[in-house]
Structures are given as C-alpha cells and as structure tokens.
C-alpha cells in the first residue's frame, strides 16, 4: 500500500501521526504533514474537527449517564490504577495543609509540580530532564518547532493539547508564554553538604541570596549565573524563594543549568563553606573595596542582598571581603540582578581568564 493510500492514522492513544513518513508530526490531519509535507488523503479530518473531538488527552469524556470508558490508556489520567491504592499523605503534609487529607494531597501536588512557559524554559527542561514533563500545552504555530518534544509525549504517554493563544495566557497567567506552557516536576534544593561534596576542585563561584524575593530578579540572576558558570544559588534557612514560572521564563533556560542549594543556619553555613575552601564576600552599594581592584579568591561566594535594603550589615561585617561596584554616582545603585552580573563578570575575567 502506498503512502498516499494510507493517509493519516490514529494511534491507540488517539494522537494523530503521519503514515506517509512514519513519524509523529503533531496534528498532521490538514493540508500537509508537518514533518514530510505529505498531503492528507482524508481531507474531512481537518485540524478544527480533530481538535473538537480529540487532543493529547485522548477521547472526550462521555455524556452524562453514558457508560464510562476505561482511563487506563489516558496519558492525562495520573491517578493510580484501582488495584493499587494511592499512598496516604505523610503527617508532615497533612500538618502543613491544615490536617485535611484532600488538602494534604493538593499541597503535595502543588509543591511537586510547577507550570513553566516560554520556548527556552521548556526546551531546557526537555533537554536536561525530559522525564520531568507532566503536561504540555502549545499553540498550533509551535507544532513544527516542538516535533521532538511532541514525539516524546507520544512515546511516554504524556498528555498534551493544542490550544488558543488566549488559553495559553490564562494557563501561564502571563502574555509572555511564547506559545508553549508545560507542567513539570520541581527539583528540590540540595542540602549544602551534598552540594559541597559534589563540587570539583579548583575555581568555583556561587551566590548566597540574602533576602532576594522578586521572581524577575531571581530569573535574571539565574540567567547570568548560567552564562558565567556559577555552581549554585544558595538559599538561606527559612527562605521561601523558589523557582516560579515567571523566574524560569526570565532565566531563558538558565534555571536548568544552576542548582539551588538549601543552607542551614547562617553560622553553620559560613563554617561549612570556609571549610570547603570558600571565601565569603559581602556585596555593598558603597563602602566596600572596588571589585575590579580586589584580589578575588578562586573559590568565592558572593552574598547578594535584598532588592531594597541590600544585605544585612551585621552579616556583611562577618564576611571575609566587602566589595562594591564603582559608578558615576548619577544613580544610587544598580538593580540586584544587574549588580550580580557585574560581580560575576569581574570574577570570571580575573580568575578564569
């Protein structure tokens, strides 16, 4: 049978693929396959009709009162089979959610997964840890660009859906989604000792975030950290800072390149870092040594302060170095994300070059 005779086919998971080139190419029922440009021989299967009846989740739910179909093959059904009872939430989860089992499950799910958006953010997750993908939403225009990702979704039975731009804006809670949104598993911050044990010998740069809270600044810091090869972003004990969709979007893929590290108490963290050969540098708006004139250690942790107040002065006095960025004086200071990039560039040029 020729490719033209075979036309478009429907996989067992109700995901459309092209039989002309034997590859998945998104919703290929339409004028042509996105992968091989073979014309569909079933013109009645146009994209609009396909989207009304099927998507990456499989068949639509039955009408009220109709017999329920099996959900065993539905990639959007994440509940365990009935023969396998779901694990009960831990006492910690229940306590943090007010004691309700339902609330505990919801709280655990919220912590375990996050919603990313933006081309580079989603591509970075797919490249670094594709198994973390849970659901995918994209516009029709993005199908050709994400053929490999969609093929992965089919092979792993991960639910996906082609949706309108307005729906993507709602899913992302932002207009800057670039035509794609993904739900992915979070990566928990590493404990400090575990992170230290895995570090290579020689030059290492890290950031200690002392009060940084703005997700856009956080994302910009992740982006510059990835650019300059920073080994980790250290989060203080009790910090609520974590990766969000907005931060990952601003990071442009950098969030997958720079691990987050959870610190113990300040005194313990400083002692463990120094024992591992790190010097700790306070970054000050003024009063510190010019970072471009200072002798920067090969193993260094910059402490970056909060957006408005800067870093704690008592903490700054306990650091091994106090550094500043000299400027014209026409503005009070740089934004914390901009200052971070300058400090990183100074270390990179002086130590690695």
mmCIF file of C-alpha atoms in Angstrom:
data_model
loop_
_atom_site.group_PDB
_atom_site.id
_atom_site.type_symbol
_atom_site.label_atom_id
_atom_site.label_comp_id
_atom_site.label_asym_id
_atom_site.label_seq_id
_atom_site.Cartn_x
_atom_site.Cartn_y
_atom_site.Cartn_z
ATOM 1 C CA UNK A 1 0.000 0.000 0.000
ATOM 2 C CA UNK A 2 1.385 3.380 -0.940
ATOM 3 C CA UNK A 3 1.853 6.209 1.500
ATOM 4 C CA UNK A 4 -0.872 8.147 -0.266
ATOM 5 C CA UNK A 5 -3.310 5.230 0.131
ATOM 6 C CA UNK A 6 -2.564 5.003 3.820
ATOM 7 C CA UNK A 7 -3.321 8.643 4.604
ATOM 8 C CA UNK A 8 -3.444 9.804 8.215
ATOM 9 C CA UNK A 9 -3.766 7.374 11.075
ATOM 10 C CA UNK A 10 -4.948 7.498 14.642
ATOM 11 C CA UNK A 11 -2.682 5.980 17.271
ATOM 12 C CA UNK A 12 -4.074 3.826 20.035
ATOM 13 C CA UNK A 13 -3.742 6.806 22.360
ATOM 14 C CA UNK A 14 -5.829 8.900 19.911
ATOM 15 C CA UNK A 15 -2.878 11.072 18.934
ATOM 16 C CA UNK A 16 -2.522 11.919 15.249
ATOM 17 C CA UNK A 17 0.556 10.852 13.323
ATOM 18 C CA UNK A 18 1.618 10.795 9.680
ATOM 19 C CA UNK A 19 1.683 7.404 7.987
ATOM 20 C CA UNK A 20 3.422 8.875 4.942
ATOM 21 C CA UNK A 21 6.683 9.418 6.797
ATOM 22 C CA UNK A 22 6.072 7.058 9.747
ATOM 23 C CA UNK A 23 6.788 9.802 12.237
ATOM 24 C CA UNK A 24 4.741 11.764 14.686
ATOM 25 C CA UNK A 25 4.318 15.330 13.478
ATOM 26 C CA UNK A 26 1.676 16.793 15.728
ATOM 27 C CA UNK A 27 -1.821 17.165 14.338
ATOM 28 C CA UNK A 28 -0.991 16.238 10.756
ATOM 29 C CA UNK A 29 -4.616 15.942 9.602
ATOM 30 C CA UNK A 30 -4.896 19.006 7.449
ATOM 31 C CA UNK A 31 -3.382 20.142 4.171
ATOM 32 C CA UNK A 32 0.017 18.565 4.877
ATOM 33 C CA UNK A 33 2.128 16.681 7.409
ATOM 34 C CA UNK A 34 4.433 18.994 9.333
ATOM 35 C CA UNK A 35 7.312 16.517 9.020
ATOM 36 C CA UNK A 36 7.190 15.352 5.398
ATOM 37 C CA UNK A 37 4.667 17.705 3.733
ATOM 38 C CA UNK A 38 2.663 14.703 2.504
ATOM 39 C CA UNK A 39 -0.884 15.758 1.651
ATOM 40 C CA UNK A 40 -3.539 14.166 3.823
ATOM 41 C CA UNK A 41 -5.848 11.891 1.840
ATOM 42 C CA UNK A 42 -8.614 12.287 4.398
ATOM 43 C CA UNK A 43 -9.486 15.974 3.958
ATOM 44 C CA UNK A 44 -12.555 15.654 6.137
ATOM 45 C CA UNK A 45 -10.132 15.209 9.035
ATOM 46 C CA UNK A 46 -9.234 18.876 9.118
ATOM 47 C CA UNK A 47 -7.480 20.363 12.119
ATOM 48 C CA UNK A 48 -10.557 22.085 13.520
ATOM 49 C CA UNK A 49 -12.586 18.879 13.554
ATOM 50 C CA UNK A 50 -9.704 16.937 15.059
ATOM 51 C CA UNK A 51 -9.350 19.498 17.838
ATOM 52 C CA UNK A 52 -13.066 19.347 18.561
ATOM 53 C CA UNK A 53 -13.005 15.589 19.007
ATOM 54 C CA UNK A 54 -9.502 14.630 20.102
ATOM 55 C CA UNK A 55 -6.374 16.023 21.661
ATOM 56 C CA UNK A 56 -3.366 14.682 23.518
ATOM 57 C CA UNK A 57 -5.573 13.571 26.391
ATOM 58 C CA UNK A 58 -7.411 11.024 24.296
ATOM 59 C CA UNK A 59 -11.164 10.825 23.779
ATOM 60 C CA UNK A 60 -13.567 13.362 25.247
ATOM 61 C CA UNK A 61 -15.487 12.343 28.400
ATOM 62 C CA UNK A 62 -18.807 10.562 27.702
ATOM 63 C CA UNK A 63 -22.128 12.346 28.046
ATOM 64 C CA UNK A 64 -23.793 12.313 31.438
ATOM 65 C CA UNK A 65 -25.357 8.929 32.019
ATOM 66 C CA UNK A 66 -23.309 7.179 29.340
ATOM 67 C CA UNK A 67 -21.118 4.189 30.308
ATOM 68 C CA UNK A 68 -17.682 5.246 31.486
ATOM 69 C CA UNK A 69 -14.795 4.225 29.246
ATOM 70 C CA UNK A 70 -11.586 2.850 30.679
ATOM 71 C CA UNK A 71 -8.997 5.503 31.590
ATOM 72 C CA UNK A 72 -6.102 3.073 31.727
ATOM 73 C CA UNK A 73 -4.612 4.352 28.475
ATOM 74 C CA UNK A 74 -5.275 8.032 29.012
ATOM 75 C CA UNK A 75 -1.986 9.905 29.427
ATOM 76 C CA UNK A 76 -3.762 12.676 31.341
ATOM 77 C CA UNK A 77 -5.028 10.252 33.960
ATOM 78 C CA UNK A 78 -2.363 10.450 36.678
ATOM 79 C CA UNK A 79 -4.281 8.568 39.347
ATOM 80 C CA UNK A 80 -3.023 5.065 40.230
ATOM 81 C CA UNK A 81 -4.902 2.001 38.959
ATOM 82 C CA UNK A 82 -7.753 0.932 41.206
ATOM 83 C CA UNK A 83 -5.901 -2.205 42.155
ATOM 84 C CA UNK A 84 -3.082 -0.054 43.557
ATOM 85 C CA UNK A 85 -4.237 2.134 46.453
ATOM 86 C CA UNK A 86 -2.837 5.655 46.449
ATOM 87 C CA UNK A 87 -0.236 6.308 49.112
ATOM 88 C CA UNK A 88 -1.552 8.187 52.115
ATOM 89 C CA UNK A 89 -0.154 11.679 52.614
ATOM 90 C CA UNK A 90 2.502 11.993 55.282
ATOM 91 C CA UNK A 91 1.768 13.564 58.649
ATOM 92 C CA UNK A 92 4.039 16.458 57.659
ATOM 93 C CA UNK A 93 1.986 17.131 54.545
ATOM 94 C CA UNK A 94 -1.260 16.934 56.489
ATOM 95 C CA UNK A 95 0.019 19.236 59.177
ATOM 96 C CA UNK A 96 1.164 21.835 56.675
ATOM 97 C CA UNK A 97 -2.209 21.779 54.940
ATOM 98 C CA UNK A 98 -4.436 22.056 57.980
ATOM 99 C CA UNK A 99 -4.915 18.337 58.634
ATOM 100 C CA UNK A 100 -7.268 17.555 55.748
ATOM 101 C CA UNK A 101 -6.205 14.560 53.613
ATOM 102 C CA UNK A 102 -7.591 16.252 50.489
ATOM 103 C CA UNK A 103 -5.777 19.468 51.319
ATOM 104 C CA UNK A 104 -2.619 17.479 52.019
ATOM 105 C CA UNK A 105 -2.746 15.843 48.616
ATOM 106 C CA UNK A 106 -3.326 19.207 46.955
ATOM 107 C CA UNK A 107 -0.473 20.811 48.877
ATOM 108 C CA UNK A 108 1.911 17.981 47.998
ATOM 109 C CA UNK A 109 0.924 18.201 44.329
ATOM 110 C CA UNK A 110 1.474 21.957 44.320
ATOM 111 C CA UNK A 111 4.945 21.533 45.756
ATOM 112 C CA UNK A 112 5.856 18.681 43.420
ATOM 113 C CA UNK A 113 4.855 20.325 40.135
ATOM 114 C CA UNK A 114 5.142 23.768 38.602
ATOM 115 C CA UNK A 115 3.985 25.439 35.411
ATOM 116 C CA UNK A 116 6.695 26.711 33.055
ATOM 117 C CA UNK A 117 6.232 28.843 29.980
ATOM 118 C CA UNK A 118 8.451 30.258 27.269
ATOM 119 C CA UNK A 119 10.350 28.500 24.486
ATOM 120 C CA UNK A 120 13.789 28.377 26.111
ATOM 121 C CA UNK A 121 12.461 27.441 29.550
ATOM 122 C CA UNK A 122 10.513 24.451 28.207
ATOM 123 C CA UNK A 123 13.256 23.364 25.813
ATOM 124 C CA UNK A 124 15.803 23.440 28.646
ATOM 125 C CA UNK A 125 13.691 21.097 30.765
ATOM 126 C CA UNK A 126 13.180 18.743 27.822
ATOM 127 C CA UNK A 127 16.928 18.666 27.163
ATOM 128 C CA UNK A 128 18.041 18.290 30.790
ATOM 129 C CA UNK A 129 15.318 16.091 32.312
ATOM 130 C CA UNK A 130 12.560 15.073 29.894
ATOM 131 C CA UNK A 131 11.146 12.644 32.436
ATOM 132 C CA UNK A 132 10.041 15.673 34.485
ATOM 133 C CA UNK A 133 7.429 16.678 31.889
ATOM 134 C CA UNK A 134 3.873 16.015 33.007
ATOM 135 C CA UNK A 135 1.591 18.003 30.677
ATOM 136 C CA UNK A 136 2.122 20.209 27.660
ATOM 137 C CA UNK A 137 0.045 22.955 26.080
ATOM 138 C CA UNK A 138 1.096 24.696 22.874
ATOM 139 C CA UNK A 139 -0.251 26.772 20.030
ATOM 140 C CA UNK A 140 -0.682 25.317 16.548
ATOM 141 C CA UNK A 141 2.122 27.566 15.303
ATOM 142 C CA UNK A 142 4.611 25.894 17.664
ATOM 143 C CA UNK A 143 3.972 22.323 16.460
ATOM 144 C CA UNK A 144 6.774 22.271 13.830
ATOM 145 C CA UNK A 145 9.306 23.693 16.309
ATOM 146 C CA UNK A 146 8.491 21.136 19.001
ATOM 147 C CA UNK A 147 8.173 17.934 16.950
ATOM 148 C CA UNK A 148 10.790 16.137 19.053
ATOM 149 C CA UNK A 149 9.061 17.124 22.269
ATOM 150 C CA UNK A 150 5.667 16.029 20.962
ATOM 151 C CA UNK A 151 7.153 12.717 19.844
ATOM 152 C CA UNK A 152 8.451 12.257 23.391
ATOM 153 C CA UNK A 153 4.970 12.972 24.737
ATOM 154 C CA UNK A 154 3.523 10.274 22.486
ATOM 155 C CA UNK A 155 6.188 7.688 23.335
ATOM 156 C CA UNK A 156 5.850 8.314 27.063
ATOM 157 C CA UNK A 157 2.057 8.814 27.008
ATOM 158 C CA UNK A 158 2.345 12.336 28.382
ATOM 159 C CA UNK A 159 -0.768 14.428 27.830
ATOM 160 C CA UNK A 160 -0.537 17.391 25.510
ATOM 161 C CA UNK A 161 -3.008 19.813 23.993
ATOM 162 C CA UNK A 162 -3.014 22.335 21.164
ATOM 163 C CA UNK A 163 -4.838 25.432 22.421
ATOM 164 C CA UNK A 164 -5.503 29.041 21.506
ATOM 165 C CA UNK A 165 -3.173 31.892 22.463
ATOM 166 C CA UNK A 166 -5.765 33.243 24.895
ATOM 167 C CA UNK A 167 -5.861 29.902 26.720
ATOM 168 C CA UNK A 168 -2.074 29.864 26.983
ATOM 169 C CA UNK A 169 -2.168 33.340 28.517
ATOM 170 C CA UNK A 170 -4.607 32.067 31.142
ATOM 171 C CA UNK A 171 -2.541 28.952 31.843
ATOM 172 C CA UNK A 172 0.674 30.945 32.221
ATOM 173 C CA UNK A 173 -1.011 33.918 33.913
ATOM 174 C CA UNK A 174 1.142 35.919 31.516
ATOM 175 C CA UNK A 175 1.066 37.107 27.927
ATOM 176 C CA UNK A 176 4.769 36.212 27.576
ATOM 177 C CA UNK A 177 4.286 32.462 27.115
ATOM 178 C CA UNK A 178 5.698 32.370 23.539
ATOM 179 C CA UNK A 179 3.144 29.773 22.514
ATOM 180 C CA UNK A 180 4.025 26.980 24.946
ATOM 181 C CA UNK A 181 3.278 26.039 28.562
ATOM 182 C CA UNK A 182 4.393 22.886 30.396
ATOM 183 C CA UNK A 183 3.705 21.348 33.764
ATOM 184 C CA UNK A 184 6.892 19.792 35.120
ATOM 185 C CA UNK A 185 8.216 18.248 38.293
ATOM 186 C CA UNK A 186 10.151 20.581 40.533
ATOM 187 C CA UNK A 187 13.746 19.927 41.517
ATOM 188 C CA UNK A 188 14.157 20.209 45.272
ATOM 189 C CA UNK A 189 17.105 22.303 46.513
ATOM 190 C CA UNK A 190 20.161 20.264 47.503
ATOM 191 C CA UNK A 191 21.414 20.322 51.090
ATOM 192 C CA UNK A 192 24.633 22.320 51.408
ATOM 193 C CA UNK A 193 26.820 19.373 52.441
ATOM 194 C CA UNK A 194 25.610 17.298 49.493
ATOM 195 C CA UNK A 195 26.326 20.152 47.089
ATOM 196 C CA UNK A 196 29.798 20.740 48.553
ATOM 197 C CA UNK A 197 30.695 17.057 48.279
ATOM 198 C CA UNK A 198 29.919 17.046 44.548
ATOM 199 C CA UNK A 199 31.938 20.157 43.650
ATOM 200 C CA UNK A 200 35.099 19.838 41.558
ATOM 201 C CA UNK A 201 38.470 21.000 42.775
ATOM 202 C CA UNK A 202 39.678 24.394 41.638
ATOM 203 C CA UNK A 203 37.807 27.638 40.928
ATOM 204 C CA UNK A 204 34.133 27.709 41.920
ATOM 205 C CA UNK A 205 31.753 30.657 42.153
ATOM 206 C CA UNK A 206 28.416 30.635 43.987
ATOM 207 C CA UNK A 207 25.782 33.163 45.071
ATOM 208 C CA UNK A 208 24.199 33.440 48.511
ATOM 209 C CA UNK A 209 20.806 35.168 48.146
ATOM 210 C CA UNK A 210 20.232 37.202 51.314
ATOM 211 C CA UNK A 211 16.645 38.415 51.000
ATOM 212 C CA UNK A 212 16.172 38.402 47.222
ATOM 213 C CA UNK A 213 12.475 37.886 46.538
ATOM 214 C CA UNK A 214 11.431 39.356 43.194
ATOM 215 C CA UNK A 215 10.914 36.499 40.688
ATOM 216 C CA UNK A 216 12.107 38.592 37.743
ATOM 217 C CA UNK A 217 15.333 39.479 39.548
ATOM 218 C CA UNK A 218 15.699 35.843 40.560
ATOM 219 C CA UNK A 219 15.245 34.740 36.953
ATOM 220 C CA UNK A 220 17.757 37.300 35.688
ATOM 221 C CA UNK A 221 20.259 36.108 38.303
ATOM 222 C CA UNK A 222 19.758 32.519 37.165
ATOM 223 C CA UNK A 223 20.355 33.580 33.570
ATOM 224 C CA UNK A 224 23.615 35.427 34.287
ATOM 225 C CA UNK A 225 24.699 32.611 36.617
ATOM 226 C CA UNK A 226 24.282 30.086 33.820
ATOM 227 C CA UNK A 227 26.197 32.372 31.451
ATOM 228 C CA UNK A 228 29.169 32.739 33.812
ATOM 229 C CA UNK A 229 29.187 29.121 35.012
ATOM 230 C CA UNK A 230 28.091 29.740 38.596
ATOM 231 C CA UNK A 231 27.962 26.465 40.507
ATOM 232 C CA UNK A 232 24.899 27.163 42.634
ATOM 233 C CA UNK A 233 22.486 29.639 44.178
ATOM 234 C CA UNK A 234 22.433 29.274 47.946
ATOM 235 C CA UNK A 235 19.120 29.879 49.727
ATOM 236 C CA UNK A 236 19.125 30.873 53.430
ATOM 237 C CA UNK A 237 17.449 28.738 56.064
ATOM 238 C CA UNK A 238 13.749 29.560 56.170
ATOM 239 C CA UNK A 239 13.758 31.187 52.740
ATOM 240 C CA UNK A 240 10.538 30.891 50.755
ATOM 241 C CA UNK A 241 12.278 31.758 47.498
ATOM 242 C CA UNK A 242 11.799 29.124 44.836
ATOM 243 C CA UNK A 243 11.611 28.746 41.102
ATOM 244 C CA UNK A 244 8.385 30.047 39.556
ATOM 245 C CA UNK A 245 7.135 30.183 36.000
ATOM 246 C CA UNK A 246 7.978 33.878 35.809
ATOM 247 C CA UNK A 247 11.522 33.321 37.097
ATOM 248 C CA UNK A 248 12.116 30.420 34.708
ATOM 249 C CA UNK A 249 10.823 32.483 31.781
ATOM 250 C CA UNK A 250 13.221 35.349 32.571
ATOM 251 C CA UNK A 251 16.071 32.853 33.101
ATOM 252 C CA UNK A 252 15.669 31.697 29.454
ATOM 253 C CA UNK A 253 16.738 28.131 30.256
ATOM 254 C CA UNK A 254 19.289 29.072 32.916
ATOM 255 C CA UNK A 255 17.181 27.584 35.690
ATOM 256 C CA UNK A 256 18.087 24.081 34.487
ATOM 257 C CA UNK A 257 21.822 24.861 34.494
ATOM 258 C CA UNK A 258 22.234 26.251 38.014
ATOM 259 C CA UNK A 259 21.249 24.157 41.054
ATOM 260 C CA UNK A 260 19.523 25.641 44.075
ATOM 261 C CA UNK A 261 21.129 24.822 47.417
ATOM 262 C CA UNK A 262 19.421 24.933 50.816
ATOM 263 C CA UNK A 263 21.585 26.370 53.578
ATOM 264 C CA UNK A 264 21.473 25.547 57.272
ATOM 265 C CA UNK A 265 21.721 28.412 59.766
ATOM 266 C CA UNK A 266 23.998 31.297 58.830
ATOM 267 C CA UNK A 267 26.850 30.479 61.209
ATOM 268 C CA UNK A 268 26.841 26.783 60.268
ATOM 269 C CA UNK A 269 26.666 27.565 56.554
ATOM 270 C CA UNK A 270 29.583 30.008 56.744
ATOM 271 C CA UNK A 271 31.678 27.477 58.659
ATOM 272 C CA UNK A 272 30.967 24.676 56.181
ATOM 273 C CA UNK A 273 31.707 26.900 53.187
ATOM 274 C CA UNK A 274 35.002 28.081 54.666
ATOM 275 C CA UNK A 275 35.957 24.514 55.492
ATOM 276 C CA UNK A 276 35.436 23.709 51.797
ATOM 277 C CA UNK A 277 37.864 26.480 50.850
ATOM 278 C CA UNK A 278 35.421 29.279 50.048
ATOM 279 C CA UNK A 279 35.816 32.934 50.919
ATOM 280 C CA UNK A 280 32.557 34.784 51.530
ATOM 281 C CA UNK A 281 32.194 38.253 50.021
ATOM 282 C CA UNK A 282 29.623 40.834 51.070
ATOM 283 C CA UNK A 283 28.379 42.983 48.182
ATOM 284 C CA UNK A 284 27.704 46.571 49.264
ATOM 285 C CA UNK A 285 26.285 49.611 47.499
ATOM 286 C CA UNK A 286 29.211 51.640 48.878
ATOM 287 C CA UNK A 287 31.994 51.329 51.402
ATOM 288 C CA UNK A 288 33.480 48.134 50.013
ATOM 289 C CA UNK A 289 36.640 47.539 48.043
ATOM 290 C CA UNK A 290 36.324 48.038 44.282
ATOM 291 C CA UNK A 291 35.554 44.589 42.891
ATOM 292 C CA UNK A 292 37.715 45.295 39.835
ATOM 293 C CA UNK A 293 40.732 46.123 42.026
ATOM 294 C CA UNK A 294 40.312 43.424 44.683
ATOM 295 C CA UNK A 295 42.168 40.116 44.680
ATOM 296 C CA UNK A 296 39.319 37.661 44.172
ATOM 297 C CA UNK A 297 39.745 34.112 45.557
ATOM 298 C CA UNK A 298 39.362 31.105 43.284
ATOM 299 C CA UNK A 299 36.571 29.702 45.448
ATOM 300 C CA UNK A 300 34.185 32.522 46.234
ATOM 301 C CA UNK A 301 30.620 33.046 47.435
ATOM 302 C CA UNK A 302 29.066 36.436 46.704
ATOM 303 C CA UNK A 303 26.322 37.398 49.155
ATOM 304 C CA UNK A 304 23.656 39.356 47.263
ATOM 305 C CA UNK A 305 21.280 41.411 49.394
ATOM 306 C CA UNK A 306 17.595 42.233 49.136
ATOM 307 C CA UNK A 307 16.300 44.475 46.362
ATOM 308 C CA UNK A 308 15.580 47.497 48.573
ATOM 309 C CA UNK A 309 17.588 47.165 51.782
ATOM 310 C CA UNK A 310 20.698 45.430 50.494
ATOM 311 C CA UNK A 311 22.372 42.796 52.615
ATOM 312 C CA UNK A 312 22.324 42.767 56.400
ATOM 313 C CA UNK A 313 25.131 44.965 57.774
ATOM 314 C CA UNK A 314 25.989 42.650 60.658
ATOM 315 C CA UNK A 315 26.197 39.764 58.207
ATOM 316 C CA UNK A 316 28.406 41.886 55.927
ATOM 317 C CA UNK A 317 30.881 42.508 58.751
ATOM 318 C CA UNK A 318 31.206 38.759 59.325
ATOM 319 C CA UNK A 319 32.156 38.132 55.681
ATOM 320 C CA UNK A 320 35.762 37.723 54.547
ATOM 321 C CA UNK A 321 35.576 40.502 51.938
ATOM 322 C CA UNK A 322 33.407 43.584 51.446
ATOM 323 C CA UNK A 323 33.090 44.543 47.778
ATOM 324 C CA UNK A 324 31.389 47.327 45.836
ATOM 325 C CA UNK A 325 30.928 48.378 42.213
ATOM 326 C CA UNK A 326 32.232 51.853 41.483
ATOM 327 C CA UNK A 327 29.970 54.025 39.309
ATOM 328 C CA UNK A 328 29.302 57.590 38.201
ATOM 329 C CA UNK A 329 27.083 58.416 41.156
ATOM 330 C CA UNK A 330 24.274 59.614 38.903
ATOM 331 C CA UNK A 331 22.062 56.841 40.277
ATOM 332 C CA UNK A 332 22.173 55.382 43.761
ATOM 333 C CA UNK A 333 22.963 51.830 42.760
ATOM 334 C CA UNK A 334 22.398 49.025 40.302
ATOM 335 C CA UNK A 335 19.441 46.676 40.428
ATOM 336 C CA UNK A 336 20.432 43.500 42.308
ATOM 337 C CA UNK A 337 20.228 41.394 39.141
ATOM 338 C CA UNK A 338 22.402 43.857 37.200
ATOM 339 C CA UNK A 339 24.887 44.073 40.072
ATOM 340 C CA UNK A 340 25.035 40.281 40.207
ATOM 341 C CA UNK A 341 26.059 40.108 36.550
ATOM 342 C CA UNK A 342 28.807 42.697 37.116
ATOM 343 C CA UNK A 343 30.220 40.848 40.135
ATOM 344 C CA UNK A 344 30.102 37.560 38.234
ATOM 345 C CA UNK A 345 31.844 39.068 35.212
ATOM 346 C CA UNK A 346 34.595 40.505 37.429
ATOM 347 C CA UNK A 347 35.315 37.099 38.993
ATOM 348 C CA UNK A 348 35.094 35.306 35.651
ATOM 349 C CA UNK A 349 37.555 37.704 33.987
ATOM 350 C CA UNK A 350 40.016 37.816 36.888
ATOM 351 C CA UNK A 351 40.012 34.169 37.976
ATOM 352 C CA UNK A 352 39.143 32.049 34.947
ATOM 353 C CA UNK A 353 40.886 34.181 32.329
#
